[in-house]
CSV table of C-alpha atoms in Angstrom, one decimal:
chain,number,residue,atom,x,y,z
A,1,MET,CA,55.3,-8.6,16.9
A,2,LEU,CA,53.8,-7.9,13.8
A,3,GLU,CA,50.9,-9.0,13.2
A,4,LEU,CA,48.4,-9.1,10.1
A,5,VAL,CA,44.5,-9.4,9.8
A,6,VAL,CA,42.5,-11.3,7.7
A,7,GLN,CA,38.7,-11.4,7.0
A,8,THR,CA,37.5,-14.5,5.7
A,9,GLU,CA,34.5,-14.8,3.7
A,10,ARG,CA,33.7,-18.7,3.4
A,11,ARG,CA,32.9,-21.3,6.5
A,12,THR,CA,35.7,-23.2,5.1
A,13,GLN,CA,38.4,-21.2,3.2
A,14,LEU,CA,42.4,-21.1,2.3
A,15,VAL,CA,43.4,-17.8,2.3
A,16,ASP,CA,46.7,-16.8,0.4
A,17,LEU,CA,48.5,-14.2,3.0
A,18,THR,CA,52.3,-14.5,1.3
A,19,GLU,CA,52.8,-11.0,-0.2
A,20,ARG,CA,51.8,-9.6,3.0
A,21,VAL,CA,54.0,-11.7,4.8
A,22,ARG,CA,57.0,-10.9,2.5
A,23,ASP,CA,56.5,-7.4,3.1
A,24,ALA,CA,56.6,-7.9,6.7
A,25,VAL,CA,59.7,-9.4,6.2
A,26,ALA,CA,61.2,-7.7,3.4
A,27,GLY,CA,65.1,-6.9,4.3
A,28,THR,CA,65.3,-7.9,7.8
A,29,ASP,CA,68.3,-9.5,9.0
A,30,ALA,CA,66.3,-12.4,11.4
A,31,GLY,CA,67.4,-16.0,10.7
A,32,ALA,CA,64.2,-17.0,10.9
A,33,LEU,CA,60.4,-16.3,11.1
A,34,THR,CA,57.8,-17.6,13.1
A,35,LEU,CA,54.3,-17.6,11.7
A,36,PHE,CA,51.0,-18.3,14.4
A,37,VAL,CA,47.8,-18.5,14.6
A,38,PRO,CA,46.2,-17.5,17.9
A,39,HIS,CA,42.8,-19.1,17.1
A,40,ALA,CA,41.0,-23.0,17.5
A,41,THR,CA,39.0,-23.0,14.4
A,42,ALA,CA,42.0,-21.4,12.1
A,43,GLY,CA,45.3,-22.9,11.4
A,44,ILE,CA,48.4,-22.2,8.3
A,45,LEU,CA,49.3,-24.7,5.9
A,46,LEU,CA,52.7,-23.8,3.8
A,47,GLN,CA,50.8,-25.7,0.4
A,48,ALA,CA,50.6,-24.7,-3.2
A,49,SER,CA,49.0,-21.8,-5.7
A,50,GLY,CA,49.7,-20.5,-9.2
A,51,PRO,CA,50.2,-21.9,-12.8
A,52,GLY,CA,50.0,-25.5,-12.7
A,53,ALA,CA,48.3,-25.4,-9.1
A,54,ARG,CA,45.3,-23.0,-9.2
A,55,HIS,CA,43.0,-25.5,-7.7
A,56,VAL,CA,45.6,-26.7,-4.9
A,57,ALA,CA,43.5,-24.7,-1.8
A,58,ALA,CA,39.9,-25.9,-3.2
A,59,ASP,CA,40.9,-29.3,-3.4
A,60,LEU,CA,42.5,-28.8,0.1
A,61,GLU,CA,38.7,-27.4,1.4
A,62,ALA,CA,37.1,-30.0,0.0
A,63,ALA,CA,39.5,-32.7,1.6
A,64,LEU,CA,39.7,-31.2,5.2
A,65,ASP,CA,36.3,-30.9,5.2
A,66,GLY,CA,35.7,-34.4,4.0
A,67,LEU,CA,38.0,-36.2,6.3
A,68,VAL,CA,36.5,-34.5,9.1
A,69,GLY,CA,32.2,-34.7,8.7
A,70,GLU,CA,29.7,-33.4,10.4
A,71,SER,CA,27.5,-35.9,11.2
A,72,ALA,CA,29.8,-37.9,13.8
A,73,ASN,CA,28.3,-38.2,17.4
A,74,TRP,CA,30.4,-34.8,18.9
A,75,ARG,CA,29.7,-33.8,21.9
A,76,HIS,CA,30.6,-30.7,21.7
A,77,LEU,CA,27.5,-30.1,20.0
A,78,GLU,CA,25.4,-31.0,23.4
A,79,GLU,CA,27.2,-27.6,24.2
A,80,GLY,CA,25.0,-25.8,21.4
A,81,ASP,CA,28.8,-24.8,19.7
A,82,ARG,CA,28.0,-24.8,15.9
A,83,ASN,CA,30.9,-26.0,14.6
A,84,PRO,CA,33.0,-28.3,16.6
A,85,TRP,CA,34.4,-30.3,13.5
A,86,ALA,CA,35.6,-27.2,12.8
A,87,HIS,CA,38.4,-27.4,15.6
A,88,VAL,CA,39.3,-31.0,14.3
A,89,ARG,CA,39.8,-29.7,10.6
A,90,ALA,CA,41.9,-27.1,12.6
A,91,ALA,CA,44.0,-29.2,14.7
A,92,LEU,CA,44.9,-31.2,11.3
A,93,THR,CA,46.9,-27.8,10.1
A,94,ALA,CA,49.4,-26.4,12.0
A,95,SER,CA,49.2,-23.7,14.9
A,96,SER,CA,52.7,-22.5,13.5
A,97,VAL,CA,55.0,-22.7,11.2
A,98,THR,CA,58.8,-21.5,11.2
A,99,VAL,CA,60.5,-20.5,7.9
A,100,PRO,CA,64.2,-19.7,7.7
A,101,ILE,CA,65.2,-16.4,6.4
A,102,ASP,CA,68.2,-16.2,3.8
A,103,GLY,CA,69.8,-12.4,3.0
A,104,GLY,CA,66.1,-11.0,3.9
A,105,GLU,CA,64.1,-13.5,1.8
A,106,LEU,CA,62.3,-16.0,2.8
A,107,PRO,CA,63.4,-19.0,0.5
A,108,LEU,CA,59.9,-20.8,-0.1
A,109,GLY,CA,59.9,-23.7,-2.6
A,110,GLU,CA,58.8,-22.9,-6.3
A,111,HIS,CA,54.7,-22.5,-5.9
A,112,GLN,CA,54.8,-22.6,-2.0
A,113,THR,CA,52.3,-20.2,-0.8
A,114,ILE,CA,51.3,-19.5,2.9
A,115,PHE,CA,47.3,-20.0,3.4
A,116,LEU,CA,45.5,-19.6,6.9
A,117,CYS,CA,43.2,-21.8,6.8
A,118,GLU,CA,39.7,-20.7,7.8
A,119,PHE,CA,36.8,-23.2,9.5
A,120,ASP,CA,34.4,-21.6,11.0
A,121,GLY,CA,34.0,-18.0,8.7
A,122,PRO,CA,33.1,-15.8,7.8
A,123,ARG,CA,35.4,-14.1,10.1
A,124,SER,CA,38.1,-11.5,11.4
A,125,ARG,CA,41.4,-13.6,11.5
A,126,ARG,CA,45.0,-12.6,13.1
A,127,LEU,CA,48.3,-13.8,12.2
A,128,LEU,CA,51.1,-13.0,14.6
A,129,LEU,CA,54.4,-12.9,12.9
A,130,ALA,CA,57.9,-13.1,15.0
A,131,LEU,CA,61.5,-13.1,13.8
A,132,HIS,CA,64.1,-14.7,15.5
A,133,ARG,CA,67.9,-14.5,15.4
B,1,MET,CA,71.6,-21.2,5.5
B,2,LEU,CA,72.3,-25.2,5.7
B,3,GLU,CA,71.0,-27.5,3.5
B,4,LEU,CA,70.5,-31.4,3.1
B,5,VAL,CA,69.4,-32.5,-0.6
B,6,VAL,CA,67.7,-36.2,-1.1
B,7,GLN,CA,66.9,-38.0,-3.9
B,8,THR,CA,63.8,-39.9,-3.3
B,9,GLU,CA,63.0,-43.1,-5.2
B,10,ARG,CA,59.3,-44.3,-5.0
B,11,ARG,CA,56.2,-41.8,-5.0
B,12,THR,CA,55.1,-42.0,-1.2
B,13,GLN,CA,58.2,-42.7,0.4
B,14,LEU,CA,59.5,-41.4,4.3
B,15,VAL,CA,63.1,-41.4,4.1
B,16,ASP,CA,65.0,-41.1,7.5
B,17,LEU,CA,67.6,-37.9,7.5
B,18,THR,CA,68.8,-38.0,11.4
B,19,GLU,CA,72.3,-38.7,10.8
B,20,ARG,CA,72.6,-36.4,8.7
B,21,VAL,CA,70.7,-33.6,10.3
B,22,ARG,CA,72.7,-34.7,13.9
B,23,ASP,CA,76.1,-34.6,11.7
B,24,ALA,CA,75.0,-31.2,10.4
B,25,VAL,CA,74.6,-29.4,14.2
B,26,ALA,CA,76.9,-31.1,16.3
B,27,GLY,CA,78.8,-28.8,18.5
B,28,THR,CA,76.6,-25.8,17.5
B,29,ASP,CA,76.2,-23.5,20.3
B,30,ALA,CA,72.8,-22.7,19.3
B,31,GLY,CA,69.3,-23.5,21.4
B,32,ALA,CA,67.5,-24.5,18.7
B,33,LEU,CA,67.5,-26.2,15.0
B,34,THR,CA,64.6,-25.7,12.3
B,35,LEU,CA,64.1,-27.9,9.8
B,36,PHE,CA,62.1,-26.7,6.8
B,37,VAL,CA,61.0,-28.3,3.6
B,38,PRO,CA,60.4,-25.8,0.4
B,39,HIS,CA,58.0,-28.1,-1.0
B,40,ALA,CA,54.1,-28.2,-1.6
B,41,THR,CA,54.3,-32.8,-2.0
B,42,ALA,CA,56.7,-33.2,0.5
B,43,GLY,CA,57.1,-32.4,4.1
B,44,ILE,CA,58.6,-34.0,7.5
B,45,LEU,CA,57.3,-36.0,10.5
B,46,LEU,CA,59.5,-36.8,13.5
B,47,GLN,CA,58.5,-40.4,13.9
B,48,ALA,CA,59.7,-43.7,15.1
B,49,SER,CA,62.4,-46.3,13.5
B,50,GLY,CA,64.8,-48.9,14.6
B,51,PRO,CA,64.1,-52.2,16.7
B,52,GLY,CA,60.7,-52.8,17.9
B,53,ALA,CA,59.8,-50.0,15.3
B,54,ARG,CA,60.9,-51.3,11.9
B,55,HIS,CA,57.8,-51.1,10.3
B,56,VAL,CA,56.6,-47.5,11.7
B,57,ALA,CA,57.6,-45.6,8.4
B,58,ALA,CA,55.9,-47.8,5.8
B,59,ASP,CA,52.7,-48.1,8.0
B,60,LEU,CA,52.3,-44.2,7.9
B,61,GLU,CA,53.2,-44.8,4.1
B,62,ALA,CA,50.5,-46.7,4.2
B,63,ALA,CA,48.1,-44.7,6.4
B,64,LEU,CA,48.6,-41.6,4.6
B,65,ASP,CA,48.2,-42.8,1.3
B,66,GLY,CA,44.9,-44.6,2.6
B,67,LEU,CA,43.6,-41.2,4.2
B,68,VAL,CA,44.0,-39.5,1.0
B,69,GLY,CA,43.0,-41.7,-1.6
B,70,GLU,CA,43.1,-41.5,-5.0
B,71,SER,CA,39.3,-41.5,-6.7
B,72,ALA,CA,37.7,-38.4,-5.0
B,73,ASN,CA,36.2,-35.7,-7.3
B,74,TRP,CA,39.7,-34.0,-7.9
B,75,ARG,CA,39.8,-30.1,-9.3
B,76,HIS,CA,43.5,-30.0,-9.3
B,77,LEU,CA,43.1,-32.7,-11.6
B,78,GLU,CA,40.8,-30.8,-14.5
B,79,GLU,CA,44.2,-28.9,-15.2
B,80,GLY,CA,46.1,-32.0,-15.5
B,81,ASP,CA,48.4,-32.0,-12.8
B,82,ARG,CA,49.2,-35.5,-12.2
B,83,ASN,CA,48.6,-35.4,-8.2
B,84,PRO,CA,46.9,-33.7,-7.0
B,85,TRP,CA,46.2,-35.8,-3.5
B,86,ALA,CA,50.1,-35.8,-2.8
B,87,HIS,CA,49.1,-31.9,-1.7
B,88,VAL,CA,46.7,-33.4,0.8
B,89,ARG,CA,48.6,-35.8,1.9
B,90,ALA,CA,51.8,-33.4,2.4
B,91,ALA,CA,49.0,-31.4,4.4
B,92,LEU,CA,49.0,-33.6,7.1
B,93,THR,CA,52.8,-33.9,7.7
B,94,ALA,CA,54.3,-30.4,8.8
B,95,SER,CA,56.3,-27.8,6.8
B,96,SER,CA,58.6,-28.0,9.5
B,97,VAL,CA,59.8,-28.6,13.0
B,98,THR,CA,61.7,-26.7,15.5
B,99,VAL,CA,64.0,-28.9,17.6
B,100,PRO,CA,65.8,-28.1,21.1
B,101,ILE,CA,69.7,-28.0,21.3
B,102,ASP,CA,70.9,-29.1,24.3
B,103,GLY,CA,74.7,-28.9,24.4
B,104,GLY,CA,75.2,-29.3,20.9
B,105,GLU,CA,72.6,-32.4,21.0
B,106,LEU,CA,69.0,-33.1,19.5
B,107,PRO,CA,67.5,-34.0,22.6
B,108,LEU,CA,65.4,-37.1,20.4
B,109,GLY,CA,63.3,-39.6,22.1
B,110,GLU,CA,64.3,-43.1,22.0
B,111,HIS,CA,63.5,-44.2,18.7
B,112,GLN,CA,62.2,-40.6,17.2
B,113,THR,CA,63.4,-40.1,13.6
B,114,ILE,CA,63.6,-37.6,11.6
B,115,PHE,CA,61.9,-38.6,8.1
B,116,LEU,CA,61.4,-36.3,5.2
B,117,CYS,CA,58.3,-37.0,3.5
B,118,GLU,CA,57.9,-37.4,0.0
B,119,PHE,CA,54.5,-38.0,-1.7
B,120,ASP,CA,54.9,-37.2,-5.3
B,121,GLY,CA,58.3,-38.9,-5.9
B,122,PRO,CA,60.8,-39.8,-7.4
B,123,ARG,CA,62.2,-36.3,-6.7
B,124,SER,CA,65.5,-34.4,-5.4
B,125,ARG,CA,64.1,-32.4,-2.6
B,126,ARG,CA,66.0,-30.2,0.0
B,127,LEU,CA,65.6,-30.0,3.7
B,128,LEU,CA,67.0,-25.9,4.9
B,129,LEU,CA,67.8,-26.0,8.3
B,130,ALA,CA,68.3,-22.6,10.3
B,131,LEU,CA,69.9,-22.6,13.9
B,132,HIS,CA,68.7,-20.0,16.5
B,133,ARG,CA,70.6,-18.6,19.6
C,1,MET,CA,66.6,-26.5,28.7
C,2,LEU,CA,63.2,-26.5,30.6
C,3,GLU,CA,61.1,-29.5,30.5
C,4,LEU,CA,57.4,-30.1,32.4
C,5,VAL,CA,57.3,-34.1,32.8
C,6,VAL,CA,53.2,-35.3,32.8
C,7,GLN,CA,51.3,-38.9,33.9
C,8,THR,CA,49.1,-39.5,31.3
C,9,GLU,CA,46.1,-41.7,32.8
C,10,ARG,CA,44.1,-43.4,29.3
C,11,ARG,CA,45.5,-44.5,26.1
C,12,THR,CA,44.1,-41.6,24.0
C,13,GLN,CA,44.0,-38.3,25.9
C,14,LEU,CA,44.8,-35.2,25.3
C,15,VAL,CA,45.9,-32.9,28.7
C,16,ASP,CA,46.2,-29.1,29.5
C,17,LEU,CA,49.1,-27.7,30.0
C,18,THR,CA,48.9,-24.4,29.4
C,19,GLU,CA,49.3,-23.0,32.8
C,20,ARG,CA,52.6,-25.0,33.5
C,21,VAL,CA,53.7,-24.0,30.1
C,22,ARG,CA,52.9,-19.9,31.2
C,23,ASP,CA,54.5,-20.1,34.7
C,24,ALA,CA,57.8,-21.8,32.9
C,25,VAL,CA,57.9,-19.0,30.6
C,26,ALA,CA,56.3,-15.8,33.1
C,27,GLY,CA,58.9,-12.6,33.0
C,28,THR,CA,61.1,-13.6,30.3
C,29,ASP,CA,62.4,-11.2,27.7
C,30,ALA,CA,62.6,-14.1,25.0
C,31,GLY,CA,61.1,-13.8,22.3
C,32,ALA,CA,59.6,-16.8,21.3
C,33,LEU,CA,59.2,-20.3,22.8
C,34,THR,CA,59.1,-23.7,20.9
C,35,LEU,CA,57.4,-26.4,22.8
C,36,PHE,CA,58.7,-30.1,21.7
C,37,VAL,CA,57.4,-33.4,22.1
C,38,PRO,CA,60.3,-36.0,22.2
C,39,HIS,CA,58.6,-38.9,21.8
C,40,ALA,CA,56.9,-40.5,18.6
C,41,THR,CA,53.6,-41.7,20.1
C,42,ALA,CA,52.4,-38.6,21.6
C,43,GLY,CA,52.4,-34.8,20.4
C,44,ILE,CA,51.3,-31.6,20.5
C,45,LEU,CA,48.3,-29.4,19.7
C,46,LEU,CA,47.1,-25.6,20.4
C,47,GLN,CA,43.0,-26.2,20.7
C,48,ALA,CA,41.0,-24.7,22.4
C,49,SER,CA,39.3,-25.6,26.4
C,50,GLY,CA,36.6,-24.0,28.5
C,51,PRO,CA,33.6,-21.8,28.7
C,52,GLY,CA,31.7,-22.9,25.1
C,53,ALA,CA,34.5,-25.1,24.4
C,54,ARG,CA,34.2,-27.9,27.2
C,55,HIS,CA,33.9,-31.2,25.3
C,56,VAL,CA,36.9,-30.0,22.0
C,57,ALA,CA,39.2,-32.4,23.8
C,58,ALA,CA,37.0,-35.2,24.1
C,59,ASP,CA,36.0,-34.6,20.5
C,60,LEU,CA,39.4,-34.6,19.0
C,61,GLU,CA,40.2,-38.0,21.0
C,62,ALA,CA,37.3,-39.0,19.6
C,63,ALA,CA,38.0,-37.8,15.9
C,64,LEU,CA,42.1,-38.8,15.7
C,65,ASP,CA,40.9,-42.1,16.8
C,66,GLY,CA,38.1,-42.4,14.5
C,67,LEU,CA,40.4,-41.4,11.5
C,68,VAL,CA,43.1,-43.7,12.3
C,69,GLY,CA,41.5,-47.3,13.0
C,70,GLU,CA,42.9,-50.6,14.5
C,71,SER,CA,41.5,-53.1,12.1
C,72,ALA,CA,43.8,-51.7,9.4
C,73,ASN,CA,46.6,-54.2,7.8
C,74,TRP,CA,49.4,-52.6,10.3
C,75,ARG,CA,53.0,-54.0,9.3
C,76,HIS,CA,54.2,-53.4,12.4
C,77,LEU,CA,51.9,-55.4,14.5
C,78,GLU,CA,53.8,-58.1,12.7
C,79,GLU,CA,56.7,-57.3,15.2
C,80,GLY,CA,54.5,-57.7,17.7
C,81,ASP,CA,54.0,-53.8,18.8
C,82,ARG,CA,50.5,-53.2,20.7
C,83,ASN,CA,50.0,-50.1,19.2
C,84,PRO,CA,50.9,-49.0,15.7
C,85,TRP,CA,48.0,-46.9,15.0
C,86,ALA,CA,49.0,-44.0,17.9
C,87,HIS,CA,52.3,-43.5,15.3
C,88,VAL,CA,49.8,-42.2,12.7
C,89,ARG,CA,47.3,-40.6,15.2
C,90,ALA,CA,50.9,-38.7,16.4
C,91,ALA,CA,51.7,-38.1,12.9
C,92,LEU,CA,48.6,-35.7,12.7
C,93,THR,CA,49.5,-33.7,15.5
C,94,ALA,CA,53.1,-31.6,15.6
C,95,SER,CA,56.0,-32.7,17.2
C,96,SER,CA,56.8,-28.9,17.9
C,97,VAL,CA,54.9,-25.6,18.3
C,98,THR,CA,56.6,-22.6,18.1
C,99,VAL,CA,54.5,-19.4,20.3
C,100,PRO,CA,55.5,-15.8,20.0
C,101,ILE,CA,56.2,-14.2,23.4
C,102,ASP,CA,54.9,-10.3,23.7
C,103,GLY,CA,56.2,-9.0,27.0
C,104,GLY,CA,56.7,-11.8,29.2
C,105,GLU,CA,53.0,-13.4,28.2
C,106,LEU,CA,52.0,-16.1,25.5
C,107,PRO,CA,49.6,-14.2,23.0
C,108,LEU,CA,47.0,-17.3,23.1
C,109,GLY,CA,43.8,-16.9,21.6
C,110,GLU,CA,40.6,-16.5,23.8
C,111,HIS,CA,40.2,-20.2,24.3
C,112,GLN,CA,43.6,-21.4,23.1
C,113,THR,CA,44.8,-24.5,24.9
C,114,ILE,CA,48.4,-26.1,24.8
C,115,PHE,CA,47.6,-30.0,24.8
C,116,LEU,CA,50.0,-32.6,25.2
C,117,CYS,CA,48.4,-35.3,23.0
C,118,GLU,CA,48.9,-38.8,24.3
C,119,PHE,CA,48.3,-41.8,21.8
C,120,ASP,CA,49.7,-44.9,23.8
C,121,GLY,CA,48.9,-44.2,27.4
C,122,PRO,CA,49.2,-44.2,30.4
C,123,ARG,CA,53.0,-43.3,30.2
C,124,SER,CA,55.1,-40.6,31.7
C,125,ARG,CA,55.5,-37.7,29.0
C,126,ARG,CA,57.8,-34.9,28.7
C,127,LEU,CA,57.5,-31.3,27.0
C,128,LEU,CA,60.9,-29.6,26.0
C,129,LEU,CA,60.6,-25.6,26.2
C,130,ALA,CA,63.6,-24.1,24.5
C,131,LEU,CA,63.4,-19.7,24.7
C,132,HIS,CA,64.5,-18.0,21.6
C,133,ARG,CA,65.7,-14.4,21.1
């Protein structure tokens, strides 16, 4: 099983892993790739970046933080856990995404970008890759 | 790799593709099907339609629009992009869903419906289908 | 195709199915597992439980209920359906999650837990399991 390791730098941060994922599957004859995040305060989103979409990651970070605020009446806080809202934010993203592979390539859309989504950083995070026939 | 093309008609619109997907996989001996949306302002949801659930799609369109309003302080707008909230709305849906196949059939629930979710229409959209063993 | 049946007990409830899923795939030589929920008012989330995360499920239940309130102007209610918001809450979770299998084991994170998410209980619910090569 392939694995990518990422060091995040901010509490909420979308990290672009598209090139590392493309490199990891280049030339495979598999038919699909599953990306899996083995964490409960991180997730995965396929969203946009690049020309015409430079601020999408920042907008997503702010929007997900805003949807799940820190002033709610969290039960998890009673245990002294420092960041219960991170679990809810992560729950709004995905734990896995499966992408078809076509001739050894990922058929991503024009600006489509693979983001690991950190909600309790900075931390070391893992992204597991599984190829399917 | 199979592909369905859809022309959406409204800015936010859930389009029922269940029959087209069923037709595309009818009789296959594969064990699962991945549906993948190669877009960053569209997504996929398996939700309900039909008798007793006629307005679920309209309720989902209104609810997702309402959760991610257009008056926030979007950074993406500074670039002149016309619809940054579409990215966040799409992020709340899925980029991929994998459905088991049982005897050549998709074991969907009684009212379960495959919706392509448009958040920046009208546009031409693609849904990619990958079969797995 | 493997199938787990769950009886939920509350209207909104996250039910931990991790051990039942682990038991169902123990020793397989498959490369990945897809979990699929054939319902439109239930879903799946991989989130946290256990020491240091005892209240995460309760926080998620409250947060998802809070994000999608019951006082909105629902069209689905016009048909007499009793719980339209359940569809939107379920849409914020996943219909499927695909988990790599490594040496017959699911490589879940330390506290990572497989939850079936009920939003219109109590009901009998099904979770379908498909193994991939």
